[in-house]
Short mmCIF file of C-alpha atoms and ligand atoms in Angstrom, two decimals:
data_model
loop_
_atom_site.label_atom_id
_atom_site.label_comp_id
_atom_site.label_asym_id
_atom_site.label_seq_id
_atom_site.Cartn_x
_atom_site.Cartn_y
_atom_site.Cartn_z
CA MET A 1 -8.46 -6.92 27.95
CA ARG A 2 -8.82 -5.15 24.65
CA ASN A 3 -9.96 -7.15 21.62
CA ALA A 4 -10.79 -6.17 18.08
CA ILE A 5 -12.87 -7.93 15.46
CA VAL A 6 -12.58 -6.94 11.81
CA LEU A 7 -15.23 -8.20 9.39
CA ALA A 8 -13.93 -9.07 5.95
CA ALA A 9 -15.90 -12.10 4.77
CA GLY A 10 -18.22 -10.41 2.30
CA LYS A 11 -17.86 -10.65 -1.46
CA GLY A 12 -18.39 -7.02 -2.28
CA THR A 13 -20.83 -7.64 -5.12
CA ARG A 14 -21.09 -3.93 -5.90
CA MET A 15 -17.36 -3.79 -6.75
CA LYS A 16 -18.07 -6.03 -9.79
CA SER A 17 -14.78 -7.84 -9.34
CA SER A 18 -13.33 -11.30 -8.88
CA LEU A 19 -11.08 -9.89 -6.15
CA PRO A 20 -12.48 -9.92 -2.58
CA LYS A 21 -13.54 -6.36 -1.78
CA VAL A 22 -11.07 -5.74 1.03
CA MET A 23 -8.14 -6.72 -1.23
CA HIS A 24 -8.77 -3.80 -3.58
CA LYS A 25 -5.83 -1.44 -3.25
CA ILE A 26 -5.61 2.13 -2.08
CA LEU A 27 -2.23 3.76 -2.73
CA GLY A 28 -0.75 0.36 -3.48
CA GLN A 29 -1.99 -1.35 -0.32
CA PRO A 30 -5.11 -3.52 0.05
CA MET A 31 -7.94 -1.77 1.90
CA ILE A 32 -7.70 -4.31 4.71
CA GLY A 33 -4.00 -3.41 5.12
CA HIS A 34 -5.02 0.19 5.88
CA VAL A 35 -7.45 -1.00 8.55
CA ILE A 36 -4.84 -3.26 10.16
CA THR A 37 -2.12 -0.59 10.00
CA HIS A 38 -4.27 1.83 12.01
CA LEU A 39 -5.55 -0.88 14.35
CA ASN A 40 -1.95 -1.86 15.11
CA GLU A 41 -1.21 1.70 16.23
CA VAL A 42 -3.63 1.16 19.13
CA HIS A 43 -2.90 -1.14 22.05
CA THR A 44 -5.01 -4.32 21.85
CA ASP A 45 -4.46 -7.79 23.27
CA LYS A 46 -6.01 -9.75 20.42
CA ASN A 47 -7.20 -8.94 16.90
CA ILE A 48 -9.51 -11.36 15.11
CA MET A 49 -10.47 -11.11 11.48
CA VAL A 50 -13.55 -12.82 10.09
CA VAL A 51 -12.88 -14.06 6.56
CA GLY A 52 -14.94 -16.06 4.10
CA HIS A 53 -15.01 -14.88 0.54
CA GLY A 54 -11.43 -15.07 -0.76
CA ALA A 55 -10.26 -16.16 2.71
CA GLU A 56 -7.03 -17.73 1.48
CA MET A 57 -5.93 -14.60 -0.30
CA ILE A 58 -6.57 -12.40 2.72
CA GLN A 59 -4.89 -14.87 5.10
CA ASP A 60 -1.92 -15.09 2.79
CA TYR A 61 -1.63 -11.30 2.73
CA LEU A 62 -1.95 -10.71 6.49
CA LYS A 63 -0.25 -13.94 7.63
CA ASP A 64 0.15 -13.89 11.43
CA GLN A 65 -0.71 -10.20 11.92
CA VAL A 66 -4.16 -11.23 13.20
CA SER A 67 -5.93 -14.45 14.15
CA PHE A 68 -8.67 -15.60 11.83
CA ALA A 69 -12.24 -16.88 12.12
CA LEU A 70 -13.97 -18.43 9.14
CA GLN A 71 -17.48 -17.51 8.06
CA LEU A 72 -18.36 -20.10 5.44
CA GLU A 73 -21.66 -18.53 4.41
CA GLN A 74 -22.20 -14.77 4.55
CA LYS A 75 -25.40 -14.46 6.56
CA GLY A 76 -24.85 -10.93 7.79
CA THR A 77 -22.63 -8.90 10.11
CA GLY A 78 -24.17 -10.40 13.27
CA HIS A 79 -23.52 -13.91 12.01
CA ALA A 80 -19.97 -12.86 11.10
CA VAL A 81 -19.23 -11.63 14.64
CA LEU A 82 -20.64 -14.90 16.01
CA GLN A 83 -17.85 -16.79 14.22
CA ALA A 84 -15.25 -14.88 16.24
CA ILE A 85 -17.03 -14.99 19.58
CA ASP A 86 -15.17 -18.03 20.99
CA GLN A 87 -11.84 -16.26 20.52
CA LEU A 88 -12.82 -13.24 22.63
CA ASP A 89 -11.57 -12.75 26.16
CA PRO A 90 -14.45 -13.25 28.66
CA THR A 91 -14.12 -9.69 29.97
CA GLY A 92 -12.88 -6.39 28.62
CA ASP A 93 -13.89 -4.45 25.52
CA THR A 94 -14.08 -5.33 21.84
CA ILE A 95 -13.82 -2.88 18.99
CA LEU A 96 -15.73 -4.00 15.93
CA LEU A 97 -14.57 -2.66 12.58
CA TYR A 98 -15.59 -3.40 9.01
CA GLY A 99 -12.84 -4.20 6.54
CA ASP A 100 -14.46 -1.95 3.95
CA CYS A 101 -13.91 1.17 6.03
CA PRO A 102 -10.24 1.93 5.22
CA CYS A 103 -10.00 5.56 6.33
CA VAL A 104 -10.62 5.05 10.05
CA GLN A 105 -7.72 6.44 12.13
CA SER A 106 -6.11 5.04 15.26
CA GLU A 107 -7.13 8.10 17.33
CA THR A 108 -10.77 7.28 16.63
CA ILE A 109 -10.35 3.64 17.66
CA GLU A 110 -8.59 4.69 20.88
CA TRP A 111 -11.30 7.27 21.59
CA LEU A 112 -14.00 4.61 21.21
CA PHE A 113 -12.28 2.24 23.65
CA GLU A 114 -12.04 5.08 26.18
CA SER A 115 -15.63 6.25 25.59
CA ASN A 116 -17.00 2.79 26.30
CA GLN A 117 -15.52 2.53 29.80
CA ASP A 118 -18.84 3.13 31.56
CA TYR A 119 -21.01 1.69 28.79
CA ASP A 120 -21.91 -1.75 27.48
CA LEU A 121 -22.03 -0.57 23.88
CA THR A 122 -20.85 2.57 22.12
CA VAL A 123 -21.83 3.10 18.50
CA LEU A 124 -19.89 5.55 16.37
CA THR A 125 -22.15 7.61 14.11
CA ALA A 126 -21.69 10.16 11.34
CA PHE A 127 -23.81 12.79 9.66
CA PHE A 128 -24.15 12.51 5.91
CA PHE A 129 -25.94 14.99 3.70
CA ASP A 130 -26.83 12.00 1.55
CA PRO A 131 -27.12 9.07 3.99
CA ALA A 132 -27.76 6.75 1.03
CA LYS A 133 -27.54 3.09 1.97
CA TYR A 134 -26.14 3.49 5.46
CA GLY A 135 -28.05 2.23 8.51
CA ARG A 136 -29.99 5.04 10.25
CA ILE A 137 -29.61 5.97 13.91
CA VAL A 138 -33.03 6.27 15.54
CA ARG A 139 -33.12 8.37 18.73
CA ASP A 140 -35.94 8.94 21.23
CA LYS A 141 -37.32 12.33 22.31
CA LYS A 142 -34.50 12.71 24.79
CA GLN A 143 -31.99 12.09 21.99
CA ARG A 144 -31.00 8.74 23.46
CA VAL A 145 -30.20 6.10 20.85
CA LYS A 146 -33.05 3.61 20.44
CA LYS A 147 -32.04 1.40 17.53
CA ILE A 148 -30.30 1.18 14.17
CA VAL A 149 -32.45 0.55 11.11
CA GLU A 150 -30.91 -0.69 7.87
CA TYR A 151 -31.96 1.46 4.90
CA LYS A 152 -33.85 -1.44 3.34
CA ASP A 153 -35.96 -1.72 6.49
CA CYS A 154 -36.50 2.03 6.96
CA SER A 155 -39.85 3.74 7.03
CA LYS A 156 -40.19 6.93 4.97
CA ASN A 157 -39.50 9.04 8.04
CA GLU A 158 -36.50 6.99 9.02
CA LEU A 159 -35.02 7.40 5.54
CA ASN A 160 -34.84 11.16 6.21
CA ILE A 161 -32.53 10.66 9.18
CA LYS A 162 -29.07 12.05 8.40
CA GLU A 163 -27.29 10.39 11.30
CA VAL A 164 -25.92 7.02 10.21
CA ASN A 165 -24.17 3.98 11.58
CA THR A 166 -20.46 3.97 10.72
CA GLY A 167 -20.11 0.26 11.43
CA ILE A 168 -17.63 0.96 14.21
CA TYR A 169 -18.63 -0.12 17.70
CA CYS A 170 -17.19 -0.90 21.09
CA PHE A 171 -18.80 -3.70 23.13
CA LYS A 172 -18.33 -5.02 26.62
CA ASN A 173 -17.20 -8.58 25.87
CA GLU A 174 -19.35 -10.11 28.58
CA MET A 175 -22.56 -8.62 27.15
CA LEU A 176 -21.63 -9.24 23.52
CA ILE A 177 -20.99 -12.91 24.29
CA LYS A 178 -24.19 -13.14 26.33
CA HIS A 179 -26.60 -11.55 23.83
CA ILE A 180 -25.26 -12.17 20.33
CA LYS A 181 -27.35 -15.34 19.89
CA GLU A 182 -30.54 -13.28 20.35
CA ILE A 183 -30.10 -11.66 16.93
CA THR A 184 -32.65 -12.94 14.38
CA ASN A 185 -32.80 -12.57 10.60
CA ASN A 186 -36.32 -11.22 10.55
CA ASN A 187 -35.67 -8.29 8.14
CA ALA A 188 -35.70 -7.25 4.49
CA GLN A 189 -32.43 -9.01 3.68
CA ASN A 190 -32.96 -12.09 5.89
CA GLU A 191 -29.58 -11.39 7.39
CA TYR A 192 -28.35 -11.41 10.98
CA TYR A 193 -27.54 -7.75 11.62
CA ILE A 194 -25.06 -6.88 14.38
CA THR A 195 -26.87 -3.53 14.54
CA ASP A 196 -29.84 -5.28 16.20
CA LEU A 197 -27.76 -5.52 19.35
CA VAL A 198 -28.49 -1.84 20.06
CA GLU A 199 -32.15 -2.60 20.69
CA ILE A 200 -31.40 -5.95 22.35
CA PHE A 201 -28.96 -4.31 24.79
CA ILE A 202 -31.44 -1.52 25.62
CA ASN A 203 -34.25 -4.03 26.19
CA ASN A 204 -31.96 -5.83 28.63
CA GLY A 205 -31.35 -2.62 30.57
CA LEU A 206 -27.76 -2.24 29.38
CA LYS A 207 -26.06 1.11 28.81
CA VAL A 208 -25.82 2.08 25.14
CA GLN A 209 -24.62 5.36 23.66
CA ALA A 210 -24.16 6.67 20.12
CA ILE A 211 -21.43 9.28 19.67
CA SER A 212 -20.45 10.97 16.46
CA VAL A 213 -17.13 11.04 14.68
CA LYS A 214 -15.37 14.38 14.21
CA ASP A 215 -14.62 14.00 10.50
CA ASN A 216 -17.57 12.32 8.76
CA ASP A 217 -15.48 11.29 5.77
CA GLU A 218 -13.15 9.24 7.95
CA VAL A 219 -15.82 6.56 8.28
CA MET A 220 -16.91 6.26 4.66
CA GLY A 221 -17.62 2.66 3.67
CA VAL A 222 -16.32 1.35 0.35
CA ASN A 223 -18.96 -0.59 -1.54
CA ASP A 224 -18.23 0.26 -5.18
CA ARG A 225 -15.44 1.67 -7.34
CA LEU A 226 -16.51 5.27 -6.85
CA ASP A 227 -16.35 4.80 -3.08
CA LEU A 228 -12.88 3.31 -3.55
CA LEU A 229 -11.77 6.37 -5.48
CA ASN A 230 -13.25 8.71 -2.87
CA ALA A 231 -11.53 6.82 -0.06
CA GLN A 232 -8.24 7.00 -1.95
CA ARG A 233 -8.61 10.75 -2.42
CA TRP A 234 -9.30 11.21 1.30
CA ILE A 235 -6.32 9.11 2.38
CA GLN A 236 -4.05 10.70 -0.24
CA LYS A 237 -4.92 14.18 0.99
CA LYS A 238 -4.41 13.16 4.62
CA ILE A 239 -0.97 11.66 3.91
CA ASN A 240 0.19 14.53 1.68
CA ASN A 241 -0.97 17.20 4.15
CA ALA A 242 0.94 15.48 6.94
CA TRP A 243 4.14 15.53 4.86
CA LEU A 244 3.61 19.15 3.81
CA ASP A 245 3.59 19.87 7.51
CA LYS A 246 6.89 18.04 7.99
CA GLY A 247 8.79 19.97 5.31
CA VAL A 248 8.09 18.23 2.02
CA THR A 249 7.35 20.40 -1.05
CA PHE A 250 4.61 19.27 -3.44
CA ILE A 251 4.22 20.89 -6.87
CA ASN A 252 0.70 19.45 -7.16
CA PRO A 253 -0.31 17.01 -4.41
CA LEU A 254 -3.33 15.78 -6.38
CA GLY A 255 -0.95 13.89 -8.64
CA THR A 256 1.39 12.58 -5.96
CA TYR A 257 0.55 9.15 -4.56
CA ILE A 258 2.33 8.18 -1.34
CA SER A 259 1.82 4.96 0.61
CA LEU A 260 1.22 4.97 4.36
CA GLN A 261 4.62 3.33 4.87
CA THR A 262 6.72 5.86 2.96
CA THR A 263 8.74 8.40 4.96
CA PHE A 264 10.67 11.56 4.06
CA ASP A 265 13.33 13.82 5.52
CA GLU A 266 12.99 17.58 5.18
CA ASP A 267 13.36 19.49 1.91
CA VAL A 268 12.28 16.72 -0.38
CA VAL A 269 10.58 18.06 -3.52
CA LEU A 270 7.88 15.93 -5.12
CA TYR A 271 6.66 16.65 -8.62
CA PRO A 272 3.24 15.43 -9.78
CA ASN A 273 2.58 12.08 -11.41
CA ILE A 274 4.75 10.05 -9.11
CA TYR A 275 3.87 6.89 -7.17
CA LEU A 276 5.60 5.81 -4.01
CA GLU A 277 4.34 2.36 -3.03
CA GLY A 278 5.25 0.02 -0.20
CA LYS A 279 7.90 1.05 2.31
CA ASN A 280 10.18 3.77 0.96
CA HIS A 281 12.41 6.32 2.62
CA ILE A 282 13.49 9.47 0.81
CA GLY A 283 16.45 11.45 2.18
CA ARG A 284 16.87 15.17 2.73
CA GLY A 285 17.00 17.47 -0.29
CA THR A 286 16.05 14.82 -2.82
CA THR A 287 13.88 15.72 -5.82
CA ILE A 288 11.59 13.25 -7.55
CA LEU A 289 10.52 14.31 -11.02
CA PRO A 290 7.36 13.34 -12.95
CA GLY A 291 6.83 9.79 -14.12
CA SER A 292 8.73 8.13 -11.28
CA PHE A 293 7.53 4.94 -9.60
CA LEU A 294 9.28 3.82 -6.41
CA ILE A 295 8.47 0.58 -4.60
CA ASN A 296 10.14 -0.53 -1.35
CA SER A 297 13.26 1.52 -1.92
CA LYS A 298 15.57 3.74 0.09
CA ILE A 299 16.85 6.92 -1.54
CA GLY A 300 19.65 9.00 0.01
CA GLU A 301 20.16 12.77 0.29
CA ASP A 302 20.40 15.26 -2.59
CA VAL A 303 19.38 12.68 -5.16
CA THR A 304 17.47 13.44 -8.33
CA VAL A 305 15.16 10.75 -9.64
CA ASP A 306 13.85 11.66 -13.06
CA ALA A 307 11.04 9.64 -14.65
CA SER A 308 12.46 6.38 -13.36
CA ARG A 309 11.31 3.15 -11.75
CA ILE A 310 13.10 1.89 -8.65
CA THR A 311 12.01 -1.35 -6.97
CA ASP A 312 13.48 -3.07 -3.88
CA SER A 313 16.69 -1.05 -4.19
CA VAL A 314 18.93 1.32 -2.25
CA VAL A 315 20.43 4.56 -3.58
CA GLY A 316 23.12 6.57 -1.76
CA ASN A 317 23.65 10.35 -1.57
CA LYS A 318 24.21 12.81 -4.44
CA VAL A 319 23.16 10.39 -7.14
CA ASN A 320 21.46 11.34 -10.41
CA ILE A 321 19.03 8.82 -11.80
CA GLY A 322 17.36 8.97 -15.18
CA PRO A 323 15.52 10.10 -17.06
CA TYR A 324 14.10 6.65 -17.83
CA ALA A 325 16.23 4.40 -15.65
CA HIS A 326 15.02 1.13 -14.12
CA LEU A 327 16.65 -0.19 -10.95
CA ARG A 328 15.33 -3.43 -9.48
CA GLY A 329 16.12 -6.72 -7.74
CA HIS A 330 18.07 -5.36 -4.76
CA THR A 331 20.29 -3.00 -6.68
CA GLU A 332 22.56 -0.86 -4.49
CA ILE A 333 23.95 2.42 -5.80
CA SER A 334 26.64 4.16 -3.71
CA ASP A 335 27.16 7.90 -3.29
CA GLY A 336 28.02 10.13 -6.23
CA ASN A 337 26.83 7.82 -9.00
CA ARG A 338 25.32 8.90 -12.26
CA ILE A 339 22.74 6.51 -13.72
CA GLY A 340 21.52 7.89 -17.01
CA ASN A 341 18.80 7.32 -19.54
CA PHE A 342 17.68 3.87 -20.60
CA VAL A 343 19.83 2.12 -18.04
CA GLU A 344 18.48 -1.01 -16.38
CA MET A 345 20.07 -2.62 -13.37
CA LYS A 346 19.02 -5.82 -11.65
CA ASN A 347 20.80 -7.02 -8.53
CA ALA A 348 23.72 -4.71 -9.30
CA LYS A 349 25.99 -3.22 -6.62
CA LEU A 350 27.91 -0.10 -7.61
CA GLY A 351 30.76 1.54 -5.67
CA LYS A 352 31.16 5.30 -5.23
CA ASN A 353 31.38 7.82 -8.08
CA THR A 354 30.69 5.34 -10.83
CA ARG A 355 29.10 6.52 -14.04
CA CYS A 356 26.70 4.59 -16.15
CA ALA A 357 25.09 7.22 -18.24
CA HIS A 358 23.49 5.70 -21.31
CA LEU A 359 21.65 2.65 -22.64
CA THR A 360 23.16 -0.03 -20.43
CA TYR A 361 22.07 -3.27 -18.75
CA LEU A 362 23.85 -4.50 -15.63
CA GLY A 363 22.46 -7.71 -14.11
CA ASP A 364 23.95 -9.68 -11.19
CA THR A 365 26.91 -7.35 -11.26
CA GLU A 366 29.34 -6.05 -8.67
CA VAL A 367 31.11 -2.85 -9.63
CA GLY A 368 33.88 -1.01 -7.76
CA GLU A 369 34.44 2.74 -7.34
CA ASP A 370 35.03 5.30 -10.07
CA VAL A 371 34.20 2.94 -12.92
CA ASN A 372 33.10 4.40 -16.23
CA PHE A 373 30.62 2.66 -18.47
CA GLY A 374 30.36 3.87 -22.05
CA CYS A 375 27.10 3.87 -23.93
CA GLY A 376 25.38 0.53 -24.47
CA VAL A 377 27.27 -1.83 -22.17
CA VAL A 378 25.53 -5.16 -21.62
CA THR A 379 26.25 -7.81 -19.03
CA VAL A 380 25.25 -11.07 -20.65
CA ASN A 381 24.20 -12.77 -17.42
CA TYR A 382 21.75 -15.40 -18.63
CA ASP A 383 22.34 -18.44 -20.85
CA GLY A 384 18.70 -19.41 -21.00
CA LYS A 385 18.97 -21.60 -17.89
CA HIS A 386 21.26 -20.03 -15.33
CA LYS A 387 22.27 -16.54 -14.20
CA PHE A 388 25.97 -15.67 -13.87
CA LYS A 389 27.88 -12.91 -12.11
CA THR A 390 29.99 -10.09 -13.45
CA LYS A 391 32.64 -8.37 -11.31
CA ILE A 392 34.34 -5.11 -12.23
CA GLY A 393 37.19 -3.57 -10.20
CA ASP A 394 37.80 0.06 -9.19
CA HIS A 395 38.66 2.66 -11.87
CA ALA A 396 37.96 0.27 -14.74
CA PHE A 397 36.88 1.79 -18.04
CA ILE A 398 34.32 -0.15 -20.04
CA GLY A 399 34.04 1.20 -23.59
CA SER A 400 30.82 1.74 -25.47
CA ASN A 401 28.91 -1.22 -26.82
CA VAL A 402 30.81 -3.81 -24.80
CA ASN A 403 29.25 -7.19 -24.06
CA LEU A 404 30.50 -8.82 -20.87
CA ILE A 405 29.68 -12.53 -21.07
CA ALA A 406 29.28 -13.75 -17.50
CA PRO A 407 30.70 -15.29 -15.43
CA ILE A 408 33.49 -12.78 -15.88
CA GLU A 409 35.82 -10.63 -13.83
CA VAL A 410 37.39 -7.35 -14.93
CA GLY A 411 40.32 -6.24 -12.73
CA LYS A 412 41.13 -2.81 -11.29
CA ASN A 413 42.24 -0.16 -13.80
CA ALA A 414 41.42 -2.47 -16.69
CA VAL A 415 40.19 -1.00 -19.96
CA ILE A 416 37.92 -2.73 -22.46
CA ALA A 417 37.90 -1.27 -25.93
CA ALA A 418 34.60 -0.15 -27.40
CA GLY A 419 32.67 -2.74 -29.35
CA SER A 420 34.35 -5.70 -27.63
CA THR A 421 32.56 -8.89 -26.71
CA VAL A 422 34.63 -10.35 -23.87
CA ASP A 423 34.14 -13.79 -22.36
CA LYS A 424 37.47 -14.17 -20.56
CA ASP A 425 38.55 -12.39 -17.38
CA VAL A 426 40.51 -9.15 -17.90
CA PRO A 427 43.41 -8.87 -15.41
CA GLU A 428 44.20 -5.71 -13.44
CA ASN A 429 45.77 -2.85 -15.43
CA ASP A 430 45.31 -4.63 -18.81
CA LEU A 431 43.56 -3.51 -21.94
CA ALA A 432 41.22 -5.96 -23.65
CA ILE A 433 40.16 -5.59 -27.22
CA ALA A 434 37.94 -8.20 -28.79
CA ARG A 435 36.61 -7.10 -32.14
CA GLN A 436 37.49 -7.61 -35.78
CA ARG A 437 40.15 -5.43 -37.33
CA GLN A 438 38.86 -2.80 -39.71
CA GLU A 439 39.74 -2.92 -43.39
CA ASN A 440 39.46 0.16 -45.67
CA LYS A 441 38.88 -0.38 -49.45
CA PRO A 442 40.12 2.72 -51.33
CA GLY A 443 37.51 4.48 -53.50
CA LEU A 444 34.79 1.86 -53.01
CA GLY A 445 32.64 4.20 -50.92
CA LEU A 446 32.27 6.81 -53.65
CA LYS A 447 31.57 4.12 -56.24
CA TYR A 448 28.75 2.77 -54.10
CA ILE A 449 27.19 6.17 -53.56
CA GLN A 450 27.28 7.07 -57.27
CA LYS A 451 25.55 3.79 -58.16
CA LYS A 452 22.57 4.84 -56.03
C1 LIG B 1 -23.18 -1.94 7.21
C2 LIG B 1 -24.12 -1.71 8.39
C3 LIG B 1 -24.76 -0.34 8.23
C4 LIG B 1 -23.67 0.71 8.18
C5 LIG B 1 -22.63 0.40 7.12
C6 LIG B 1 -21.43 1.31 7.31
C7 LIG B 1 -25.03 -3.84 9.17
C8 LIG B 1 -26.21 -4.74 9.17
N1 LIG B 1 -25.13 -2.73 8.42
O1 LIG B 1 -23.95 -1.96 6.02
O2 LIG B 1 -25.65 -0.08 9.31
O3 LIG B 1 -24.25 1.98 7.95
O4 LIG B 1 -22.16 -0.96 7.21
O5 LIG B 1 -20.47 1.12 6.32
O6 LIG B 1 -24.08 -4.13 9.85
N2 LIG B 1 -19.49 -8.91 6.25
C9 LIG B 1 -19.08 -10.17 6.65
N3 LIG B 1 -20.00 -11.17 6.66
C10 LIG B 1 -21.29 -11.01 6.29
C11 LIG B 1 -21.69 -9.71 5.90
C12 LIG B 1 -20.79 -8.68 5.89
O7 LIG B 1 -17.93 -10.37 7.00
O8 LIG B 1 -22.03 -11.99 6.35
C13 LIG B 1 -18.51 -7.81 6.24
C14 LIG B 1 -18.26 -7.30 4.86
O9 LIG B 1 -17.15 -7.97 4.28
C15 LIG B 1 -17.94 -5.82 5.09
C16 LIG B 1 -18.70 -5.49 6.36
O10 LIG B 1 -19.01 -6.74 6.98
O11 LIG B 1 -16.57 -5.60 5.30
C17 LIG B 1 -19.98 -4.71 6.11
O12 LIG B 1 -20.82 -5.43 5.26
P1 LIG B 1 -21.64 -4.71 4.11
O13 LIG B 1 -22.43 -5.75 3.40
O14 LIG B 1 -20.77 -3.85 3.30
O15 LIG B 1 -22.65 -3.83 5.00
P2 LIG B 1 -23.38 -2.48 4.59
O16 LIG B 1 -24.56 -2.79 3.75
O17 LIG B 1 -22.40 -1.52 4.05
CA1 LIG B 2 -20.27 -1.63 3.53
#
């Protein structure tokens, strides 16, 4: 059996935040979400997360992706693991991860499981030029691991050790269950350290090894805001490099922020200063220009998105969006559309080759094919209490500055004259005009101007 325990009960005092540390976001996703995403890429039979500080928030975020153990008081990492111990399978291996280590990759987790086959405990280590506040790996003359010493408990000599504990381990369940209660809190922080198990296992004649990670940065722990920024930079570079490799062009990847769950087809061009959060897919040949923010949206092929925000929406092929458009609330744009500047759409569905080029709001609206919207069309969908629907048939022509007071239906081939406020349905093929007639007063214009 393969188990995993993820520790996420700590407050994260050094973050100086009311948010639990592991809920701080990297590329739009809480740190703990990164850990779980990579853990889920590895085969395990059971994943247990230890929560305490901000437990409800974390449970609400991860729902049934893992099972939970509660650590009411944070008495150290050893005490945290103890809270999960009853949920472990009696035999097999357990990977232990810390929720504040968001860069760790699935290959590393898999490698640790495999490395522990003939061992009772495998500790993953790293070499840091500045080992700072990490626990130090103490080895004997034969380079065998002896113990882990927390920096607060280190002697002067031990502080000089550059090999550190990453906080990633693989235990034989049987031995973890058997020996965890032997950990004491006799140390500088009066905490129960899981790291003490190295010495305890060795004293009991068990097989312990410490092996080092290939990329030291992969195991950086996030304890403050600078660490968070460094972890983000590392993950950002990793994601962007992978997409470069798969045929995506970046103008400047330092300014392009892509979530783990976003995917691309070939020949996408990404300008700097764009954010792609949540689960997006971007189709072949599409270009995303600066100032765009996409969340949980699907964009088709050969689309241009220019300085626009698109949330929870779907865009077809050969569509031009923006500059400065805002699509949200499950909007669906079919192929060949043109959505221009200062256009907002909420829960709008547009048929093929429709044009909505300037200063328009469409909310709760269903539009057919080849419809033309003039400048400044507004669907009046809200009466202060309820939302109402607007329906517009194929080939309709909606003039500039038209208000459509919903609920309303405009038939196929209907025309609405510019400046009209319509509150009655417009039948197929008809022309609606709803504005006051103009009156011209001869000579009054000149008189007015001369007075000034
Ligand atoms: C820990 C390790 C240290 C290692 C470093 C790597 C111990 C004793 N120390 O130190 O050797 O170099 O990580 O990043 O393990 N947590 C709980 N309950 C608690 C205490 C902590 O769930 O009672 C969780 C925290 O939420 C966090 C993780 O365990 O996700 C690590 O705790 P933290 O206090 O950050 O440990 P470090 O001092 O970084
Ligand atoms: Ca830490």
